[in-house]
Amino acid sequence: MTAPLFKGVITALITPLRDGKVDEAAFNALVERQIAAGVHGLVPMGTTGESATLHPEEHHRVVELCVNVAAGRVRVIAGAGASATDKAIDLARRAKAVGADGALIVTPYYNRPSQEGLFQHFHAVAEAVQLPVLLYNVPGRTGVDLANETVERLAGHPNIVGIKDATGDMARISRMRAAPAMDGFALISGDDPSWLGYMAHGGHGVISVTSNVAPEGMVALYDAVMSGDLESARLWQDRLIALHRALFLDASPAPSKYALARLGLCGEELRLPLTPCNEAVKPAIDEAMRTAGLI
């Protein structure tokens, strides 16, 4: 079996904002905190990074900052998804130019392409840019599901190295692993509450929202799984499960920014149409943070 290029706990970073602009000092500090906690990778400019509302130059700057601060200590997988294939190619090229280790490409949202359209989209990006591509399937946000059969077709391309699966469908990964083309293909969960189960089904890690707030706990859970200590893994899951839920009680990443503000790490500011975390859900986030041993 070939080892996957990407594995472990990979944080889908928030992008701190201050007075309408990217708070670069806070972002750099967040990256350092993640690396000190032992995460295995970082995703700047994914969904959690508010990629949909940042301007193109802000997007490129955040990726560049992450690469520069990480300085090769962990892998950086730049968010480079777009509804238009040409735009995704441009984002991936810019990520490669600043030294990113890979590109996370989400299924094109809103226009809901066919499976053939999805295949052609990802194939075109992989052909255009010599950079490892991680597919991203999140039908709850994009309105389109990347079928296993399409993933298996794409896995034959040398630049397409894995998938972030945010469907929460545990049976899907077992069916996917059975395909011969999947040897060495990174199978990464994109769903924090179910990633322990995903690992049990043969997954290689998680691209996580929760690890913004609790990176040490997420790394401890991963380490427990990898050492075969399922009892410890379940104990960590029990500590974190309320936080997994709480960070989606309002539109993400508003709850994550609130939690990080409670830890004194950044402000709560978001960019419209996203708004700061609803006051009504903050007590539940506080309680989840206490359960996780964060406050």
Tab-separated table of C-alpha atoms in Angstrom:
chain	number	residue	atom	x	y	z
A	1	MET	CA	0.000	0.000	0.000
A	2	THR	CA	1.295	3.445	-0.949
A	3	ALA	CA	1.199	6.078	1.820
A	4	PRO	CA	-1.017	9.096	1.052
A	5	LEU	CA	0.567	12.505	0.536
A	6	PHE	CA	-1.829	14.205	2.985
A	7	LYS	CA	-2.943	12.775	6.326
A	8	GLY	CA	-3.514	13.616	9.980
A	9	VAL	CA	-5.194	16.669	11.479
A	10	ILE	CA	-5.353	19.471	8.931
A	11	THR	CA	-6.920	22.708	10.128
A	12	ALA	CA	-9.333	24.625	7.890
A	13	LEU	CA	-8.119	28.002	9.116
A	14	ILE	CA	-10.354	30.945	9.918
A	15	THR	CA	-9.276	34.317	8.539
A	16	PRO	CA	-9.233	36.933	11.328
A	17	LEU	CA	-10.481	40.366	10.296
A	18	ARG	CA	-10.014	43.757	11.931
A	19	ASP	CA	-11.679	46.962	10.736
A	20	GLY	CA	-12.650	45.332	7.455
A	21	LYS	CA	-9.181	44.038	6.617
A	22	VAL	CA	-7.295	40.792	7.146
A	23	ASP	CA	-5.636	40.885	10.562
A	24	GLU	CA	-2.255	39.567	9.462
A	25	ALA	CA	-0.664	39.581	12.913
A	26	ALA	CA	-3.528	37.539	14.385
A	27	PHE	CA	-3.462	35.146	11.419
A	28	ASN	CA	0.280	34.561	11.772
A	29	ALA	CA	-0.149	33.865	15.480
A	30	LEU	CA	-2.957	31.393	14.776
A	31	VAL	CA	-0.734	29.527	12.322
A	32	GLU	CA	2.063	29.343	14.913
A	33	ARG	CA	-0.401	28.077	17.521
A	34	GLN	CA	-1.554	25.316	15.182
A	35	ILE	CA	1.969	24.177	14.423
A	36	ALA	CA	2.928	24.226	18.112
A	37	ALA	CA	-0.094	22.014	18.844
A	38	GLY	CA	1.189	19.382	16.430
A	39	VAL	CA	-1.252	19.589	13.535
A	40	HIS	CA	-0.120	17.966	10.304
A	41	GLY	CA	-1.369	20.518	7.808
A	42	LEU	CA	-3.194	23.775	7.223
A	43	VAL	CA	-5.850	24.906	4.761
A	44	PRO	CA	-5.954	28.669	4.242
A	45	MET	CA	-8.827	30.051	2.192
A	46	GLY	CA	-11.205	27.144	2.487
A	47	THR	CA	-14.868	27.648	3.333
A	48	THR	CA	-13.970	28.336	6.978
A	49	GLY	CA	-11.533	31.027	5.825
A	50	GLU	CA	-14.405	33.017	4.277
A	51	SER	CA	-13.023	32.511	0.784
A	52	ALA	CA	-16.399	33.399	-0.713
A	53	THR	CA	-16.280	36.974	0.584
A	54	LEU	CA	-12.591	37.885	0.486
A	55	HIS	CA	-11.282	39.810	-2.511
A	56	PRO	CA	-8.882	37.971	-4.858
A	57	GLU	CA	-5.798	39.824	-3.643
A	58	GLU	CA	-6.776	39.144	-0.023
A	59	HIS	CA	-7.209	35.469	-0.906
A	60	HIS	CA	-3.731	35.264	-2.428
A	61	ARG	CA	-2.196	37.188	0.462
A	62	VAL	CA	-3.643	34.846	3.091
A	63	VAL	CA	-2.282	31.808	1.257
A	64	GLU	CA	1.114	33.494	0.974
A	65	LEU	CA	1.131	34.371	4.687
A	66	CYS	CA	0.309	30.800	5.637
A	67	VAL	CA	3.072	29.379	3.441
A	68	ASN	CA	5.603	31.875	4.780
A	69	VAL	CA	4.774	31.312	8.438
A	70	ALA	CA	4.578	27.534	8.097
A	71	ALA	CA	7.999	27.602	6.405
A	72	GLY	CA	7.842	23.929	5.485
A	73	ARG	CA	7.056	22.703	9.005
A	74	VAL	CA	3.623	21.432	7.958
A	75	ARG	CA	1.935	21.027	4.595
A	76	VAL	CA	-0.169	23.920	3.307
A	77	ILE	CA	-3.126	23.022	1.102
A	78	ALA	CA	-4.526	26.226	-0.371
A	79	GLY	CA	-8.232	26.582	-0.922
A	80	ALA	CA	-8.625	27.128	-4.669
A	81	GLY	CA	-12.219	26.237	-5.441
A	82	ALA	CA	-14.493	28.221	-7.744
A	83	SER	CA	-17.671	27.853	-9.758
A	84	ALA	CA	-15.708	28.594	-12.934
A	85	THR	CA	-12.946	26.205	-13.975
A	86	ASP	CA	-10.722	29.006	-15.291
A	87	LYS	CA	-10.910	30.769	-11.929
A	88	ALA	CA	-10.025	27.581	-10.038
A	89	ILE	CA	-7.023	27.124	-12.324
A	90	ASP	CA	-5.895	30.698	-11.634
A	91	LEU	CA	-6.224	30.228	-7.869
A	92	ALA	CA	-4.265	26.959	-8.023
A	93	ARG	CA	-1.531	28.561	-10.123
A	94	ARG	CA	-1.179	31.403	-7.654
A	95	ALA	CA	-1.049	28.945	-4.764
A	96	LYS	CA	1.744	27.036	-6.494
A	97	ALA	CA	3.622	30.288	-7.190
A	98	VAL	CA	3.867	31.125	-3.479
A	99	GLY	CA	4.891	27.608	-2.480
A	100	ALA	CA	1.710	25.826	-1.369
A	101	ASP	CA	1.998	22.046	-1.117
A	102	GLY	CA	-1.403	21.383	-2.641
A	103	ALA	CA	-4.748	22.824	-3.668
A	104	LEU	CA	-8.157	22.006	-2.202
A	105	ILE	CA	-10.696	22.217	-5.035
A	106	VAL	CA	-14.380	22.147	-4.083
A	107	THR	CA	-17.068	20.930	-6.468
A	108	PRO	CA	-18.352	23.951	-8.431
A	109	TYR	CA	-21.206	25.455	-6.446
A	110	TYR	CA	-24.526	26.891	-7.586
A	111	ASN	CA	-24.317	25.804	-11.246
A	112	ARG	CA	-24.658	22.103	-10.302
A	113	PRO	CA	-22.699	20.412	-13.107
A	114	SER	CA	-23.245	16.805	-14.181
A	115	GLN	CA	-20.828	14.054	-13.167
A	116	GLU	CA	-19.123	14.450	-16.554
A	117	GLY	CA	-18.877	18.196	-15.945
A	118	LEU	CA	-17.331	17.541	-12.535
A	119	PHE	CA	-14.833	15.130	-14.041
A	120	GLN	CA	-13.849	17.617	-16.741
A	121	HIS	CA	-13.569	20.445	-14.174
A	122	PHE	CA	-11.157	18.626	-11.868
A	123	HIS	CA	-9.263	17.070	-14.766
A	124	ALA	CA	-8.737	20.507	-16.319
A	125	VAL	CA	-7.314	21.919	-13.075
A	126	ALA	CA	-5.008	18.940	-12.621
A	127	GLU	CA	-3.782	19.225	-16.210
A	128	ALA	CA	-3.172	22.968	-15.979
A	129	VAL	CA	-1.224	23.117	-12.721
A	130	GLN	CA	1.549	20.814	-11.549
A	131	LEU	CA	0.331	20.832	-7.958
A	132	PRO	CA	-1.241	18.020	-5.901
A	133	VAL	CA	-5.028	18.425	-5.960
A	134	LEU	CA	-7.355	17.360	-3.164
A	135	LEU	CA	-10.964	17.019	-4.287
A	136	TYR	CA	-13.590	18.461	-1.944
A	137	ASN	CA	-17.087	17.013	-1.828
A	138	VAL	CA	-19.560	18.960	0.332
A	139	PRO	CA	-23.015	18.604	-1.253
A	140	GLY	CA	-24.723	20.350	1.649
A	141	ARG	CA	-23.047	23.595	0.599
A	142	THR	CA	-22.595	23.209	-3.158
A	143	GLY	CA	-25.794	21.455	-4.230
A	144	VAL	CA	-23.909	18.717	-6.105
A	145	ASP	CA	-22.500	15.361	-4.983
A	146	LEU	CA	-19.251	13.981	-6.406
A	147	ALA	CA	-20.073	10.323	-7.032
A	148	ASN	CA	-17.654	7.562	-6.044
A	149	GLU	CA	-17.387	6.483	-9.658
A	150	THR	CA	-16.260	9.986	-10.662
A	151	VAL	CA	-13.719	10.061	-7.841
A	152	GLU	CA	-12.327	6.741	-9.039
A	153	ARG	CA	-11.966	8.100	-12.593
A	154	LEU	CA	-10.152	11.164	-11.272
A	155	ALA	CA	-7.879	9.114	-9.015
A	156	GLY	CA	-6.061	7.924	-12.109
A	157	HIS	CA	-4.622	11.382	-12.700
A	158	PRO	CA	-1.136	11.756	-11.159
A	159	ASN	CA	-1.896	15.248	-9.803
A	160	ILE	CA	-5.153	14.251	-8.069
A	161	VAL	CA	-4.049	12.771	-4.776
A	162	GLY	CA	-7.081	12.591	-2.483
A	163	ILE	CA	-10.478	13.781	-1.369
A	164	LYS	CA	-11.969	15.747	1.488
A	165	ASP	CA	-15.306	14.011	2.059
A	166	ALA	CA	-17.752	16.154	4.038
A	167	THR	CA	-20.806	13.985	3.356
A	168	GLY	CA	-20.721	12.167	6.713
A	169	ASP	CA	-21.531	8.935	4.809
A	170	MET	CA	-19.497	6.224	6.507
A	171	ALA	CA	-20.276	3.506	3.968
A	172	ARG	CA	-18.972	5.616	1.083
A	173	ILE	CA	-15.327	5.369	2.121
A	174	SER	CA	-15.415	1.570	2.359
A	175	ARG	CA	-16.823	1.338	-1.166
A	176	MET	CA	-14.200	3.818	-2.362
A	177	ARG	CA	-11.285	1.949	-0.805
A	178	ALA	CA	-12.257	-1.193	-2.690
A	179	ALA	CA	-11.376	0.390	-6.057
A	180	PRO	CA	-7.857	-0.499	-7.335
A	181	ALA	CA	-7.190	3.128	-8.400
A	182	MET	CA	-7.442	4.272	-4.786
A	183	ASP	CA	-4.057	2.951	-3.634
A	184	GLY	CA	-2.203	5.896	-2.090
A	185	PHE	CA	-5.251	8.163	-2.465
A	186	ALA	CA	-5.751	10.341	0.632
A	187	LEU	CA	-9.170	9.817	2.189
A	188	ILE	CA	-9.777	12.808	4.445
A	189	SER	CA	-12.924	13.475	6.453
A	190	GLY	CA	-14.455	16.933	6.267
A	191	ASP	CA	-16.970	16.267	9.031
A	192	ASP	CA	-15.662	16.729	12.584
A	193	PRO	CA	-18.410	14.827	14.459
A	194	SER	CA	-17.956	11.643	12.411
A	195	TRP	CA	-14.240	11.649	11.685
A	196	LEU	CA	-13.460	9.042	14.338
A	197	GLY	CA	-15.794	6.686	12.497
A	198	TYR	CA	-14.278	7.730	9.169
A	199	MET	CA	-10.835	6.761	10.464
A	200	ALA	CA	-12.203	3.385	11.558
A	201	HIS	CA	-13.442	2.844	7.989
A	202	GLY	CA	-9.927	3.441	6.656
A	203	GLY	CA	-9.616	7.213	6.493
A	204	HIS	CA	-6.319	9.012	6.776
A	205	GLY	CA	-7.312	12.137	8.713
A	206	VAL	CA	-9.566	15.177	8.889
A	207	ILE	CA	-9.726	18.704	7.530
A	208	SER	CA	-11.191	20.246	10.625
A	209	VAL	CA	-13.047	23.321	11.824
A	210	THR	CA	-12.811	22.228	15.456
A	211	SER	CA	-9.011	22.168	15.376
A	212	ASN	CA	-9.040	25.960	15.017
A	213	VAL	CA	-10.193	26.024	18.618
A	214	ALA	CA	-8.915	22.728	20.064
A	215	PRO	CA	-5.907	21.631	18.015
A	216	GLU	CA	-4.237	19.700	20.838
A	217	GLY	CA	-7.354	17.631	21.470
A	218	MET	CA	-7.808	16.808	17.802
A	219	VAL	CA	-4.171	15.753	17.499
A	220	ALA	CA	-4.492	13.617	20.648
A	221	LEU	CA	-7.530	11.863	19.168
A	222	TYR	CA	-5.656	11.172	15.926
A	223	ASP	CA	-2.611	9.884	17.786
A	224	ALA	CA	-4.798	7.569	19.848
A	225	VAL	CA	-6.392	6.118	16.721
A	226	MET	CA	-3.036	5.627	15.031
A	227	SER	CA	-1.646	3.835	18.075
A	228	GLY	CA	-4.676	1.542	18.249
A	229	ASP	CA	-5.873	2.990	21.547
A	230	LEU	CA	-9.559	3.247	20.731
A	231	GLU	CA	-10.541	3.717	24.366
A	232	SER	CA	-8.496	6.926	24.558
A	233	ALA	CA	-9.784	7.986	21.148
A	234	ARG	CA	-13.368	7.648	22.360
A	235	LEU	CA	-12.558	9.630	25.504
A	236	TRP	CA	-11.219	12.469	23.342
A	237	GLN	CA	-14.274	12.212	21.110
A	238	ASP	CA	-16.495	12.502	24.186
A	239	ARG	CA	-14.631	15.668	25.242
A	240	LEU	CA	-14.897	17.220	21.789
A	241	ILE	CA	-18.299	16.130	20.484
A	242	ALA	CA	-20.175	19.056	22.051
A	243	LEU	CA	-17.655	21.469	20.544
A	244	HIS	CA	-18.050	19.884	17.100
A	245	ARG	CA	-21.762	20.645	17.327
A	246	ALA	CA	-21.442	24.053	18.981
A	247	LEU	CA	-19.186	25.431	16.251
A	248	PHE	CA	-22.068	25.045	13.807
A	249	LEU	CA	-24.880	26.451	15.957
A	250	ASP	CA	-24.614	29.608	13.856
A	251	ALA	CA	-23.276	30.185	10.357
A	252	SER	CA	-19.657	29.052	10.290
A	253	PRO	CA	-17.108	30.432	11.021
A	254	ALA	CA	-18.932	32.821	13.375
A	255	PRO	CA	-18.932	30.368	16.329
A	256	SER	CA	-15.250	29.538	15.764
A	257	LYS	CA	-14.340	33.215	15.765
A	258	TYR	CA	-16.317	33.713	18.961
A	259	ALA	CA	-14.509	30.775	20.597
A	260	LEU	CA	-11.119	32.083	19.495
A	261	ALA	CA	-12.046	35.548	20.779
A	262	ARG	CA	-12.845	33.948	24.158
A	263	LEU	CA	-9.289	32.617	24.095
A	264	GLY	CA	-7.941	36.081	23.266
A	265	LEU	CA	-6.609	35.030	19.866
A	266	CYS	CA	-8.578	37.219	17.444
A	267	GLY	CA	-11.692	39.329	17.110
A	268	GLU	CA	-15.163	38.185	16.120
A	269	GLU	CA	-15.419	40.281	12.960
A	270	LEU	CA	-16.776	38.664	9.784
A	271	ARG	CA	-17.662	40.040	6.367
A	272	LEU	CA	-21.245	40.341	5.174
A	273	PRO	CA	-23.420	38.452	4.531
A	274	LEU	CA	-21.896	36.630	7.506
A	275	THR	CA	-22.436	38.285	10.866
A	276	PRO	CA	-20.916	37.771	14.327
A	277	CYS	CA	-22.120	34.869	16.415
A	278	ASN	CA	-25.677	35.082	17.742
A	279	GLU	CA	-25.729	35.879	21.446
A	280	ALA	CA	-28.289	33.112	22.027
A	281	VAL	CA	-25.827	30.347	21.142
A	282	LYS	CA	-22.770	31.690	22.946
A	283	PRO	CA	-23.585	29.952	26.275
A	284	ALA	CA	-23.639	26.589	24.485
A	285	ILE	CA	-20.255	27.333	22.908
A	286	ASP	CA	-18.883	28.336	26.317
A	287	GLU	CA	-20.135	25.103	27.848
A	288	ALA	CA	-18.640	23.038	25.001
A	289	MET	CA	-15.321	24.794	25.501
A	290	ARG	CA	-15.418	23.966	29.202
A	291	THR	CA	-16.155	20.301	28.426
A	292	ALA	CA	-13.181	20.277	26.062
A	293	GLY	CA	-10.977	21.743	28.811
A	294	LEU	CA	-10.322	25.005	26.954
A	295	ILE	CA	-11.721	27.460	29.504
